[in-house]
Coordinates of C-alpha atoms in Angstrom, one line a residue:
M1 CA -5.6 66.9 71.1
S2 CA -3.2 63.9 70.9
K3 CA 0.6 64.2 71.5
T4 CA 1.2 63.7 67.8
T5 CA -1.3 66.4 66.8
K6 CA 0.2 68.8 69.4
S7 CA 3.6 68.1 68.0
S8 CA 2.6 68.7 64.4
F9 CA 0.8 71.9 65.4
N10 CA 3.8 73.3 67.3
K11 CA 6.0 72.5 64.4
L12 CA 3.7 74.4 62.1
L13 CA 3.7 77.4 64.3
A14 CA 7.5 77.4 64.2
Y15 CA 7.2 78.1 60.4
A16 CA 5.3 81.3 61.2
K17 CA 8.2 82.9 63.2
P18 CA 9.9 84.5 60.1
Y19 CA 6.6 86.3 59.4
K20 CA 5.9 87.9 62.8
G21 CA 5.1 91.2 61.2
K22 CA 2.2 89.7 59.2
L23 CA 1.1 87.7 62.2
Y24 CA 0.8 90.9 64.3
F25 CA -1.2 92.6 61.6
V26 CA -3.5 89.6 61.4
A27 CA -4.0 89.8 65.2
F28 CA -4.7 93.5 65.0
W29 CA -7.4 93.2 62.4
A30 CA -8.9 90.2 64.2
I31 CA -9.4 92.3 67.4
F32 CA -10.6 95.3 65.5
L33 CA -13.1 93.1 63.5
A34 CA -14.5 91.6 66.7
I35 CA -15.0 95.0 68.4
I36 CA -16.5 96.8 65.4
T37 CA -18.9 93.8 64.7
A38 CA -20.4 94.0 68.3
I39 CA -20.8 97.8 68.2
R40 CA -23.6 97.8 65.5
P41 CA -26.3 96.1 67.6
F42 CA -25.4 98.3 70.5
L43 CA -25.9 101.4 68.4
L44 CA -29.2 100.0 67.0
N45 CA -30.4 99.4 70.6
F46 CA -29.6 103.0 71.6
T47 CA -31.3 104.3 68.5
I48 CA -34.5 102.4 68.9
D49 CA -34.9 103.1 72.6
N50 CA -34.0 106.8 72.4
Y51 CA -35.5 107.9 69.0
L52 CA -38.0 105.4 67.8
V53 CA -39.7 104.0 70.9
E54 CA -40.5 105.9 74.1
S55 CA -39.2 103.7 76.8
K56 CA -38.5 104.0 80.5
K57 CA -35.6 101.9 81.5
E58 CA -33.0 101.5 84.2
T59 CA -29.5 101.6 83.0
N60 CA -26.2 100.3 84.4
I61 CA -23.1 102.4 84.8
I62 CA -21.6 101.6 81.4
Q63 CA -24.9 102.3 79.6
A64 CA -25.3 105.5 81.6
Y65 CA -21.9 106.8 80.6
F66 CA -22.6 105.9 77.0
E67 CA -25.9 107.6 76.9
S68 CA -24.6 110.7 78.6
F69 CA -21.8 110.9 76.0
M70 CA -24.3 110.4 73.1
Q71 CA -26.7 113.0 74.5
Y72 CA -23.9 115.5 74.9
F73 CA -22.7 114.8 71.4
F74 CA -26.2 115.1 69.9
S75 CA -27.3 118.1 72.1
G76 CA -28.8 120.9 70.1
N77 CA -30.1 118.6 67.3
D78 CA -33.7 117.5 66.8
N79 CA -34.6 113.8 66.9
S80 CA -34.7 113.5 63.1
S81 CA -31.2 114.9 62.7
N82 CA -29.9 112.7 65.5
L83 CA -31.5 109.7 63.9
Q84 CA -29.8 110.5 60.6
I85 CA -26.4 110.8 62.3
L86 CA -26.9 107.5 64.0
V87 CA -27.7 105.8 60.8
I88 CA -24.6 107.3 59.2
I89 CA -22.5 106.1 62.1
M90 CA -23.9 102.6 61.8
F91 CA -23.2 102.7 58.1
I92 CA -19.6 103.8 58.8
A93 CA -19.3 100.9 61.3
L94 CA -20.5 98.5 58.6
V95 CA -17.9 99.8 56.1
L96 CA -15.2 99.5 58.8
E97 CA -16.3 96.0 59.5
A98 CA -16.1 95.1 55.8
M99 CA -12.7 96.7 55.5
A100 CA -11.4 94.8 58.6
Q101 CA -12.8 91.6 57.2
F102 CA -10.9 92.1 54.0
F103 CA -7.6 92.9 55.6
F104 CA -7.9 90.1 58.1
T105 CA -8.8 87.5 55.4
Y106 CA -6.2 88.7 52.9
L107 CA -3.4 88.8 55.4
A108 CA -4.3 85.4 57.0
N109 CA -4.3 83.7 53.5
W110 CA -1.1 85.5 52.6
L111 CA 0.6 84.3 55.7
G112 CA -0.7 80.7 55.1
Q113 CA 0.7 80.7 51.6
D114 CA 4.1 81.9 52.8
I115 CA 4.2 79.2 55.4
I116 CA 3.4 76.4 53.0
K117 CA 5.8 77.7 50.4
D118 CA 8.6 77.3 53.0
L119 CA 7.3 73.9 54.1
R120 CA 7.0 72.6 50.5
D121 CA 10.5 73.8 49.7
K122 CA 11.8 72.0 52.8
L123 CA 9.8 68.8 52.0
Y124 CA 11.1 68.7 48.4
K125 CA 14.7 69.3 49.5
H126 CA 14.3 66.5 52.1
I127 CA 12.9 64.0 49.6
N128 CA 15.7 64.8 47.3
S129 CA 18.2 63.7 49.9
F130 CA 16.7 60.3 50.5
K131 CA 18.5 57.1 49.7
M132 CA 17.2 55.2 46.7
K133 CA 16.1 52.5 49.1
Y134 CA 13.3 54.8 50.3
F135 CA 11.9 55.2 46.7
D136 CA 12.1 51.4 46.3
V137 CA 9.4 50.9 48.9
E138 CA 7.4 54.1 48.9
P139 CA 4.8 54.7 46.1
V140 CA 5.4 57.8 44.0
G141 CA 1.7 58.7 44.2
K142 CA 1.9 58.9 48.0
L143 CA 4.8 61.4 47.9
V144 CA 3.0 63.5 45.3
T145 CA -0.1 63.6 47.6
R146 CA 2.1 64.7 50.5
A147 CA 3.9 67.4 48.4
V148 CA 0.8 68.8 46.7
S149 CA -2.7 68.2 48.2
D150 CA -1.5 67.6 51.8
I151 CA 0.5 70.8 51.8
E152 CA -2.5 72.7 50.5
S153 CA -4.6 71.3 53.3
I154 CA -2.0 72.6 55.7
A155 CA -2.4 76.1 54.2
S156 CA -6.0 76.0 55.2
I157 CA -5.0 75.7 58.8
F158 CA -3.8 79.3 58.7
S159 CA -6.1 80.8 56.0
Q160 CA -9.4 79.2 57.0
G161 CA -8.7 77.5 60.4
L162 CA -6.6 78.8 63.2
F163 CA -6.8 82.6 62.6
M164 CA -10.5 82.4 61.7
I165 CA -11.2 80.4 64.9
V166 CA -9.3 82.9 67.0
S167 CA -11.2 85.7 65.3
D168 CA -14.5 84.0 65.9
L169 CA -13.7 83.3 69.6
L170 CA -12.8 87.0 70.0
K171 CA -16.1 87.9 68.4
M172 CA -18.0 85.6 70.8
I173 CA -16.2 86.9 73.9
I174 CA -16.8 90.6 72.9
V175 CA -20.4 89.9 72.0
I176 CA -21.0 88.3 75.4
V177 CA -19.4 91.3 77.1
F178 CA -21.7 93.6 75.1
M179 CA -24.7 91.4 75.9
L180 CA -24.0 91.6 79.6
V181 CA -23.7 95.3 79.4
V182 CA -27.0 95.6 77.6
N183 CA -29.0 93.2 79.7
W184 CA -27.6 90.5 82.0
K185 CA -31.0 88.7 82.4
I186 CA -31.5 88.2 78.7
T187 CA -27.8 87.1 78.4
A188 CA -28.4 84.5 81.1
V189 CA -31.3 83.1 79.0
V190 CA -29.0 82.9 75.9
L191 CA -26.1 81.3 77.7
S192 CA -28.3 78.7 79.4
I193 CA -28.7 76.8 76.2
M194 CA -25.1 77.1 75.0
P195 CA -23.8 74.0 76.8
I196 CA -25.9 71.9 74.4
I197 CA -24.2 73.3 71.3
L198 CA -20.8 73.1 73.0
I199 CA -21.3 69.4 73.7
A200 CA -22.6 68.8 70.1
T201 CA -19.5 70.7 68.8
R202 CA -17.1 68.5 70.8
I203 CA -18.7 65.3 69.6
F204 CA -18.8 66.6 66.1
N205 CA -15.1 67.5 66.1
R206 CA -14.0 64.0 67.4
K207 CA -16.0 62.3 64.7
M208 CA -14.7 64.6 62.0
K209 CA -11.1 64.0 62.9
V210 CA -11.5 60.3 62.3
A211 CA -13.4 60.9 59.1
F212 CA -10.8 63.3 57.7
K213 CA -8.0 60.9 58.5
E214 CA -9.9 58.2 56.5
V215 CA -10.5 60.7 53.6
R216 CA -6.8 61.6 53.4
N217 CA -5.7 57.9 53.3
E218 CA -8.2 57.2 50.5
V219 CA -7.0 60.3 48.6
S220 CA -3.4 59.0 48.9
N221 CA -4.5 55.5 47.7
L222 CA -6.4 57.0 44.8
N223 CA -3.4 59.2 43.7
T224 CA -1.0 56.3 44.0
F225 CA -3.2 54.0 41.9
I226 CA -3.8 56.6 39.1
Q227 CA -0.2 57.7 39.0
E228 CA 1.1 54.1 38.6
R229 CA -1.5 53.1 36.0
L230 CA -1.0 56.3 33.9
T231 CA 2.7 55.7 33.9
G232 CA 2.3 52.1 33.0
M233 CA -0.6 52.6 30.5
K234 CA 1.3 50.8 27.7
I235 CA 1.5 47.7 29.8
V236 CA -2.1 47.9 30.8
Q237 CA -3.2 48.1 27.2
L238 CA -0.6 45.7 25.9
F239 CA -1.8 42.9 28.2
N240 CA -5.5 43.8 27.8
R241 CA -5.8 44.8 31.5
E242 CA -8.2 47.7 31.0
K243 CA -11.3 45.9 32.5
I244 CA -9.4 44.5 35.4
E245 CA -7.7 47.8 36.3
L246 CA -11.0 49.6 36.0
E247 CA -12.5 47.1 38.5
K248 CA -9.7 47.8 40.9
F249 CA -10.1 51.5 40.4
E250 CA -13.8 51.3 41.1
V251 CA -13.1 49.5 44.4
I252 CA -10.6 52.3 45.5
N253 CA -12.9 55.0 44.3
E254 CA -15.8 53.5 46.2
K255 CA -13.8 53.5 49.4
H256 CA -13.0 57.2 48.7
N257 CA -16.6 57.9 48.1
K258 CA -17.7 56.2 51.4
A259 CA -15.1 58.1 53.4
W260 CA -16.4 61.4 52.0
L261 CA -20.1 60.4 52.6
K262 CA -19.3 59.8 56.3
N263 CA -17.9 63.3 56.3
I264 CA -21.0 64.7 54.7
L265 CA -23.2 62.7 57.1
Y266 CA -21.6 64.3 60.2
N267 CA -22.0 67.8 58.6
S268 CA -25.6 67.1 57.7
I269 CA -26.4 66.2 61.3
F270 CA -24.5 68.9 63.1
F271 CA -25.4 72.1 61.3
P272 CA -29.2 71.6 61.4
I273 CA -28.8 71.0 65.2
A274 CA -26.8 74.2 65.5
D275 CA -29.5 76.1 63.6
I276 CA -32.3 74.7 65.7
I277 CA -30.5 75.7 69.0
S278 CA -29.8 79.2 67.6
N279 CA -33.5 79.6 66.7
I280 CA -34.6 78.3 70.1
S281 CA -32.4 80.9 71.7
I282 CA -34.1 83.7 69.7
G283 CA -37.5 82.3 70.7
L284 CA -36.6 82.2 74.3
V285 CA -35.2 85.7 74.2
V286 CA -38.4 87.0 72.6
Y287 CA -40.6 85.1 75.0
F288 CA -39.0 86.1 78.2
G289 CA -38.1 89.6 77.1
A290 CA -41.7 90.3 76.0
L291 CA -43.0 88.8 79.2
W292 CA -40.7 91.0 81.3
I293 CA -41.7 94.1 79.3
I294 CA -45.4 93.3 79.7
N295 CA -44.9 92.8 83.5
G296 CA -43.3 96.3 83.7
D297 CA -39.7 95.3 83.9
T298 CA -37.8 98.6 83.3
E299 CA -34.5 96.9 82.7
T300 CA -35.8 95.3 79.4
T301 CA -36.7 97.3 76.3
I302 CA -37.8 96.7 72.7
G303 CA -34.5 97.9 71.5
Q304 CA -32.7 95.3 73.6
L305 CA -34.8 92.5 72.2
I306 CA -34.0 93.6 68.6
A307 CA -30.3 94.0 69.5
F308 CA -30.2 90.5 71.1
N309 CA -31.6 89.0 67.9
M310 CA -28.5 90.3 66.2
Y311 CA -26.2 89.3 69.1
I312 CA -27.5 85.7 69.0
T313 CA -26.8 85.5 65.4
M314 CA -23.3 87.0 66.0
L315 CA -22.8 84.5 68.9
Y316 CA -24.1 81.3 67.3
N317 CA -22.8 81.9 63.7
P318 CA -19.2 82.0 64.8
L319 CA -19.8 79.0 67.1
R320 CA -21.3 77.2 64.1
Q321 CA -18.4 78.3 61.9
I322 CA -15.9 77.4 64.5
A323 CA -17.1 73.8 64.2
D324 CA -16.8 74.1 60.4
K325 CA -13.4 75.6 60.7
F326 CA -12.4 72.9 63.2
N327 CA -13.1 70.5 60.3
V328 CA -10.6 72.4 58.2
M329 CA -8.2 72.4 61.1
Q330 CA -8.6 68.7 61.6
M331 CA -8.0 68.0 57.9
G332 CA -5.0 70.3 57.9
I333 CA -3.6 68.7 61.1
V334 CA -4.0 65.2 59.6
A335 CA -2.2 66.4 56.5
A336 CA 0.5 68.0 58.7
D337 CA 1.0 64.7 60.6
R338 CA 1.6 62.9 57.2
V339 CA 3.9 65.6 55.9
F340 CA 6.0 65.7 59.1
E341 CA 6.1 61.9 59.1
I342 CA 8.2 62.3 55.9
L343 CA 10.2 65.2 57.2
D344 CA 11.0 63.2 60.3
T345 CA 12.1 60.2 58.3
E346 CA 15.9 59.8 58.5
E347 CA 16.4 58.0 55.2
N348 CA 18.9 60.5 53.8
V349 CA 22.4 59.7 52.9
Q350 CA 24.7 61.2 55.5
D351 CA 26.6 64.0 53.8
N352 CA 29.5 64.4 56.3
G353 CA 32.2 64.7 53.7
T354 CA 34.5 67.7 53.8
I355 CA 36.5 67.2 50.6
E356 CA 35.2 69.0 47.5
A357 CA 36.2 66.8 44.5
T358 CA 37.1 69.1 41.6
H359 CA 38.7 66.3 39.6
F360 CA 39.3 62.6 39.9
N361 CA 42.2 60.7 38.5
G362 CA 39.8 57.8 38.4
I363 CA 41.5 55.2 40.6
I364 CA 38.7 53.0 42.1
D365 CA 39.0 50.4 44.8
L366 CA 36.3 48.2 46.4
K367 CA 37.6 46.4 49.5
D368 CA 35.5 43.6 50.9
V369 CA 32.3 45.4 50.1
R370 CA 29.1 43.8 51.4
F371 CA 25.6 45.1 50.8
S372 CA 22.0 44.1 51.1
Y373 CA 18.8 45.8 50.1
I374 CA 17.0 43.6 52.7
K375 CA 18.7 42.7 55.9
K376 CA 20.4 39.3 56.0
E377 CA 19.9 38.9 52.2
E378 CA 23.3 40.0 50.8
V379 CA 23.5 41.2 47.2
L380 CA 27.2 41.8 47.3
K381 CA 29.3 39.3 49.2
G382 CA 32.7 40.7 49.8
I383 CA 33.6 42.4 46.5
N384 CA 37.2 43.3 45.9
L385 CA 37.9 45.3 42.8
H386 CA 40.7 47.7 41.5
V387 CA 40.3 50.0 38.5
D388 CA 43.3 52.0 37.3
S389 CA 43.1 55.6 36.2
G390 CA 41.9 55.9 32.6
E391 CA 41.1 52.1 32.4
T392 CA 37.9 50.8 30.8
I393 CA 36.5 47.8 32.6
A394 CA 33.4 45.8 31.8
I395 CA 31.2 44.0 34.3
V396 CA 29.1 41.1 33.0
G397 CA 26.9 38.5 34.6
S398 CA 23.3 37.3 34.8
T399 CA 20.5 39.4 36.0
G400 CA 20.6 39.9 39.8
A401 CA 24.4 39.2 39.9
G402 CA 25.0 42.6 41.5
K403 CA 26.4 44.6 38.6
S404 CA 24.2 47.7 38.8
T405 CA 24.4 47.6 42.6
I406 CA 28.1 48.4 42.4
I407 CA 27.2 51.5 40.4
N408 CA 24.6 52.6 42.9
L409 CA 27.0 52.2 45.8
L410 CA 29.8 54.1 43.9
N411 CA 27.4 57.1 43.7
R412 CA 26.3 56.7 47.3
F413 CA 22.6 56.1 46.3
Y414 CA 22.8 53.4 49.0
E415 CA 25.1 52.9 52.0
I416 CA 27.3 49.7 52.1
D417 CA 26.9 47.3 55.0
S418 CA 30.6 46.9 55.5
G419 CA 33.9 47.3 53.6
E420 CA 35.3 50.4 51.8
I421 CA 34.9 52.1 48.5
L422 CA 37.8 54.4 47.6
I423 CA 38.3 56.9 44.7
D424 CA 41.8 58.2 44.3
N425 CA 42.7 56.4 47.6
Q426 CA 40.1 58.4 49.5
N427 CA 36.9 56.8 51.1
I428 CA 34.0 58.2 49.1
K429 CA 32.3 59.2 52.4
N430 CA 35.0 61.8 52.8
Y431 CA 33.8 63.6 49.6
T432 CA 30.7 65.8 49.7
I433 CA 27.9 64.0 47.9
S434 CA 27.4 66.9 45.5
S435 CA 31.0 67.0 44.3
L436 CA 31.2 63.2 44.2
R437 CA 28.2 62.8 41.9
K438 CA 29.3 65.8 39.8
R439 CA 32.5 64.0 38.8
I440 CA 30.7 60.7 37.9
A441 CA 28.4 60.5 34.9
I442 CA 26.0 57.6 34.3
V443 CA 24.2 56.5 31.1
L444 CA 21.4 54.1 32.1
Q445 CA 19.5 51.6 30.1
D446 CA 16.2 53.2 30.8
V447 CA 16.9 56.8 29.9
F448 CA 14.7 59.4 31.6
L449 CA 14.0 62.6 29.7
F450 CA 11.9 65.5 31.0
S451 CA 9.1 67.2 29.0
D452 CA 11.4 69.9 27.7
S453 CA 13.7 70.7 24.8
I454 CA 16.6 68.5 23.8
L455 CA 19.0 71.2 24.8
N456 CA 17.6 71.5 28.3
N457 CA 17.5 67.7 28.7
I458 CA 21.2 67.7 27.9
T459 CA 22.3 70.6 30.0
L460 CA 19.7 70.1 32.7
H461 CA 19.6 73.9 32.9
N462 CA 23.2 74.1 33.9
E463 CA 24.1 77.7 33.0
A464 CA 27.8 76.7 32.8
I465 CA 27.1 74.6 29.7
S466 CA 26.3 76.8 26.7
R467 CA 24.4 75.9 23.5
E468 CA 27.7 76.2 21.6
D469 CA 29.3 73.7 24.0
V470 CA 26.5 71.2 23.4
I471 CA 26.7 71.6 19.7
A472 CA 30.4 71.1 19.7
A473 CA 30.1 68.0 21.9
A474 CA 27.4 66.6 19.7
Q475 CA 29.5 67.0 16.6
K476 CA 32.4 65.3 18.2
I477 CA 30.5 62.2 19.2
G478 CA 28.5 62.1 16.0
V479 CA 25.0 63.0 17.4
H480 CA 24.6 66.5 15.9
D481 CA 23.3 65.3 12.5
F482 CA 20.6 63.2 14.1
I483 CA 19.4 66.1 16.3
M484 CA 19.2 68.5 13.4
T485 CA 16.8 66.1 11.6
L486 CA 14.3 66.8 14.3
P487 CA 11.8 69.7 14.0
G488 CA 13.4 72.6 15.8
G489 CA 16.7 70.8 16.3
Y490 CA 18.0 71.4 19.8
D491 CA 14.8 73.1 20.8
Y492 CA 12.6 70.1 19.9
N493 CA 10.4 69.2 22.9
V494 CA 10.6 65.5 23.6
K495 CA 7.5 65.5 25.8
E496 CA 7.1 63.5 28.9
R497 CA 9.8 60.8 29.4
G498 CA 11.0 61.5 25.9
V499 CA 8.1 59.7 24.2
M500 CA 8.7 61.6 20.9
L501 CA 12.0 59.8 20.5
S502 CA 12.9 56.2 19.9
S503 CA 14.8 54.2 22.6
G504 CA 18.0 54.5 20.5
Q505 CA 17.6 58.3 20.1
R506 CA 17.0 58.7 23.8
Q507 CA 20.1 56.8 24.5
L508 CA 22.1 59.1 22.2
I509 CA 20.8 62.1 24.1
A510 CA 21.9 60.4 27.4
F511 CA 25.4 59.9 26.0
L512 CA 25.6 63.5 25.0
R513 CA 24.3 64.6 28.4
A514 CA 27.0 62.5 30.1
Y515 CA 29.7 63.9 27.8
V516 CA 29.0 67.6 28.2
S517 CA 29.2 67.2 32.0
N518 CA 32.9 66.4 31.5
P519 CA 33.0 63.6 34.1
S520 CA 36.2 62.1 35.6
I521 CA 34.5 58.7 35.8
L522 CA 32.0 57.4 33.2
I523 CA 29.5 54.5 33.8
L524 CA 27.5 52.9 31.0
D525 CA 24.8 50.7 32.6
E526 CA 23.3 48.4 30.0
A527 CA 23.4 51.4 27.6
T528 CA 23.2 49.4 24.4
S529 CA 20.8 46.6 25.4
S530 CA 17.7 47.7 23.6
I531 CA 18.7 49.7 20.5
D532 CA 18.6 49.2 16.8
T533 CA 21.6 48.5 14.6
H534 CA 21.9 52.0 13.3
S535 CA 21.7 53.5 16.8
E536 CA 24.2 51.0 18.0
E537 CA 26.8 52.1 15.5
L538 CA 26.3 55.7 16.6
I539 CA 26.6 54.7 20.2
Q540 CA 29.7 52.7 19.6
K541 CA 31.3 55.8 18.1
A542 CA 30.0 57.9 21.0
T543 CA 31.3 55.3 23.5
E544 CA 34.8 55.4 22.0
T545 CA 34.9 59.2 22.1
I546 CA 33.6 59.7 25.6
T547 CA 35.5 56.9 27.3
K548 CA 38.8 58.1 25.9
G549 CA 41.2 59.4 28.6
R550 CA 38.8 58.7 31.5
T551 CA 38.1 55.8 33.8
S552 CA 35.1 54.0 32.5
I553 CA 32.9 51.1 33.8
V554 CA 30.7 49.4 31.2
I555 CA 27.9 47.0 32.3
A556 CA 26.6 45.0 29.4
H557 CA 24.6 42.0 28.3
R558 CA 25.6 42.4 24.7
L559 CA 29.2 41.2 24.9
A560 CA 30.1 42.6 21.5
T561 CA 30.3 46.0 23.1
I562 CA 33.0 45.1 25.6
I563 CA 35.5 42.9 23.8
N564 CA 38.1 45.7 23.8
A565 CA 37.7 46.5 27.5
S566 CA 41.0 46.6 29.5
K567 CA 39.5 44.1 31.9
I568 CA 36.3 42.1 32.1
I569 CA 34.8 41.3 35.5
V570 CA 32.4 38.4 35.6
M571 CA 29.9 38.3 38.5
D572 CA 27.5 35.7 39.7
K573 CA 25.3 35.7 42.8
G574 CA 27.0 38.8 44.3
Q575 CA 30.6 37.6 43.8
I576 CA 33.4 38.1 41.3
V577 CA 33.9 34.7 39.8
E578 CA 36.3 35.6 36.9
A579 CA 38.4 38.6 35.8
G580 CA 40.7 39.2 32.8
T581 CA 40.7 40.3 29.2
H582 CA 38.4 38.9 26.6
S583 CA 41.1 36.8 25.0
E584 CA 42.1 35.4 28.4
L585 CA 38.6 34.6 29.6
V586 CA 37.4 33.0 26.4
L587 CA 40.2 30.4 26.6
K588 CA 39.1 29.2 30.1
P589 CA 37.5 25.8 29.6
N590 CA 34.1 25.6 31.2
G591 CA 34.5 29.2 32.4
Y592 CA 31.5 31.4 33.1
Y593 CA 32.5 33.9 30.5
K594 CA 33.3 31.2 27.9
K595 CA 29.7 29.9 28.3
L596 CA 28.3 33.4 27.7
Y597 CA 30.6 33.7 24.7
D598 CA 29.6 30.4 23.2
S599 CA 25.9 31.1 23.6
Q600 CA 26.0 34.7 22.4
F601 CA 29.3 35.7 20.8
A602 CA 29.4 32.7 18.5
V603 CA 26.3 34.1 16.8
E604 CA 27.1 37.8 17.0
V605 CA 30.8 38.0 16.2

C-alpha cells in the first residue's frame, strides 16, 4: 500500500469516529457470524461419526470435552431422537447465521452511507469556497464525477470492502482453528496448497489497482465530455458538429471500454484459478483421508472428510471473495485519492475577516490595484478609482480591458496581486465574505436560472423574502405584468438555465432578484447587451428604480444606457485611460470615448 493510499485510507477511517456505536455493532456481528458459520460442519462431523457411521477414532482433548458434553446432554435418548435434536440444532445455527449475516450487512452498509454523506457534505462545502480561478481551469464534469460516482465508490469501501474483508478473515481464522481441532493432518494437506492462491491473490490485487485507476480516469473523461457537449448542444448543432463530436465521443468511449475490458480480463483469469485450487484441495483431502481410513488410521473418519469438504468451501470462498472485495477496496481507495485531492486543494478565498457588514454607505476605493489570472500577465495594471456613496458610475472599454475583472475582485471571487480595495474606508478583506457578498448584488449579462419556479429563482429560497415582498418589488420596477402573463405566474417553472424564457425575460428576473436582496451596492455587468427593444425599455425603467439611492456600477457596451451616469470610466488594456461625464468625454478630440461615441452613439442617439 503506497503512502498516498495509506493517507487516504486513514482519512476515511477518521470519518467513522462519530459512528463508533454502529462500528462496534458491526464488529460484534462479524465475530458472531464467523463463529456460527464454523460450528455447522463441526456439528455435522459429530452427527455422522456418532449416529450415522460406526467409527472408532482417537480424539484430542477439545473433541473429548465436546463429545462428553454432548453425550451428557443427550443421555437417556435413543439415537433417532438425538439425531432429530442435532438436526434441529444445525437448523437453528443456520437461522442464526442468516440473522447475523443480515445485521452485519445492513449495519455495514448503513455506516458506509453515513460516512459518505458527511464526506459529500464536506466536499460540496469545500468546492463552494473555491476561488473562481479554480473553476476557470477545472472541468465541471470532473467535479461532478468526484462528488457523485467517486463518493459512491468510497461508500463501497465500508459496505462491500473493509468490513466484509475483516469478516471473511475472521471466518478463515476460525475455520482453520476448527479444522485443526477436528484433524490436524487433513488441515496440513489443505494449507499446503494455500500459498499458491495467496500469491495469485497478491498479483491479482496489484494488477487490479492499476486497472481501476485507469477506469476511474476514463469515467471522469467521459463525464466531462458529455457534460460539456450537452451544455453546449446548441453550438454543436448550430455549427453542424454532430458527426465530429460523435467521432470524439467514440474515441473516449473506446478508451473507457478498453479500461473495463482489462478489468474483466484479470477477473476472468483469477477466479477460475481460485476455483481450480479449491477443487484440488477437496480432491487431495478425499484422497489422503480415504487412504488413511483404509490403512486403519483411527484419527480420520468419514464425518471429518464430509466436514472438511464444507470447511474447504468456507475457507476458499472467503479467500476468493476477499480478492473480489479487494477490487472494490482498490476502486474505492482510488476514488478516495481523487476526492481527497480536491479536499486538500487550497484554492479557497481566505475568509479571515471579522467585520459583519450589515449595511454599506457605498464608498468604494481601488488603490493601485494589480491583478493577473496568469502569473506575469497582468490584467489590471495599477487601477486607482474612487466612487462616492450613492453615485452611479459606468465603466466602458473594449473586450478584455479589465472591466468585469474589477467586479470579480470587488466580490472577492479572486484575490488581488497587490494594492487595496476599500469599501467605506475598510479593506474588503476585513469583512466576512458572506456579509460582503450579501451587501453587493450583481446582474450579469449571462443570467443563470435554476430549474425551478420564478419565485424561487428570485428569492433563491431565502425565507426572509416573502412572496408579497417579491410581488411588491416586481410592481415597483415594472416586471409584475410580464410575470403574470406566464402560465402559473410566479410559480412558472423556467426549466434548466431558464430555457423557457427569452434572454430579455431572464434579464428582468435577474434585475428583480437583485432588487429584492436590498443591496447597498449594485453592479450591472453588460446587463443590456443582448436584449430586444421592448425588454430594454423595461430594463431601463428597472435600472432607474433599483439604482436610485444606492452606489451603482454599470458596465456596458451599449453606450445609450450610461449617458446619465455620474461618472464614466474608460478602460483600455488594464488601465484607466479616461474619466468624466458623458458631456465632458465626448468633447475630447481624438479621445477613446469620443471614438466609441462617433462609431456607436451617432447611430443610436
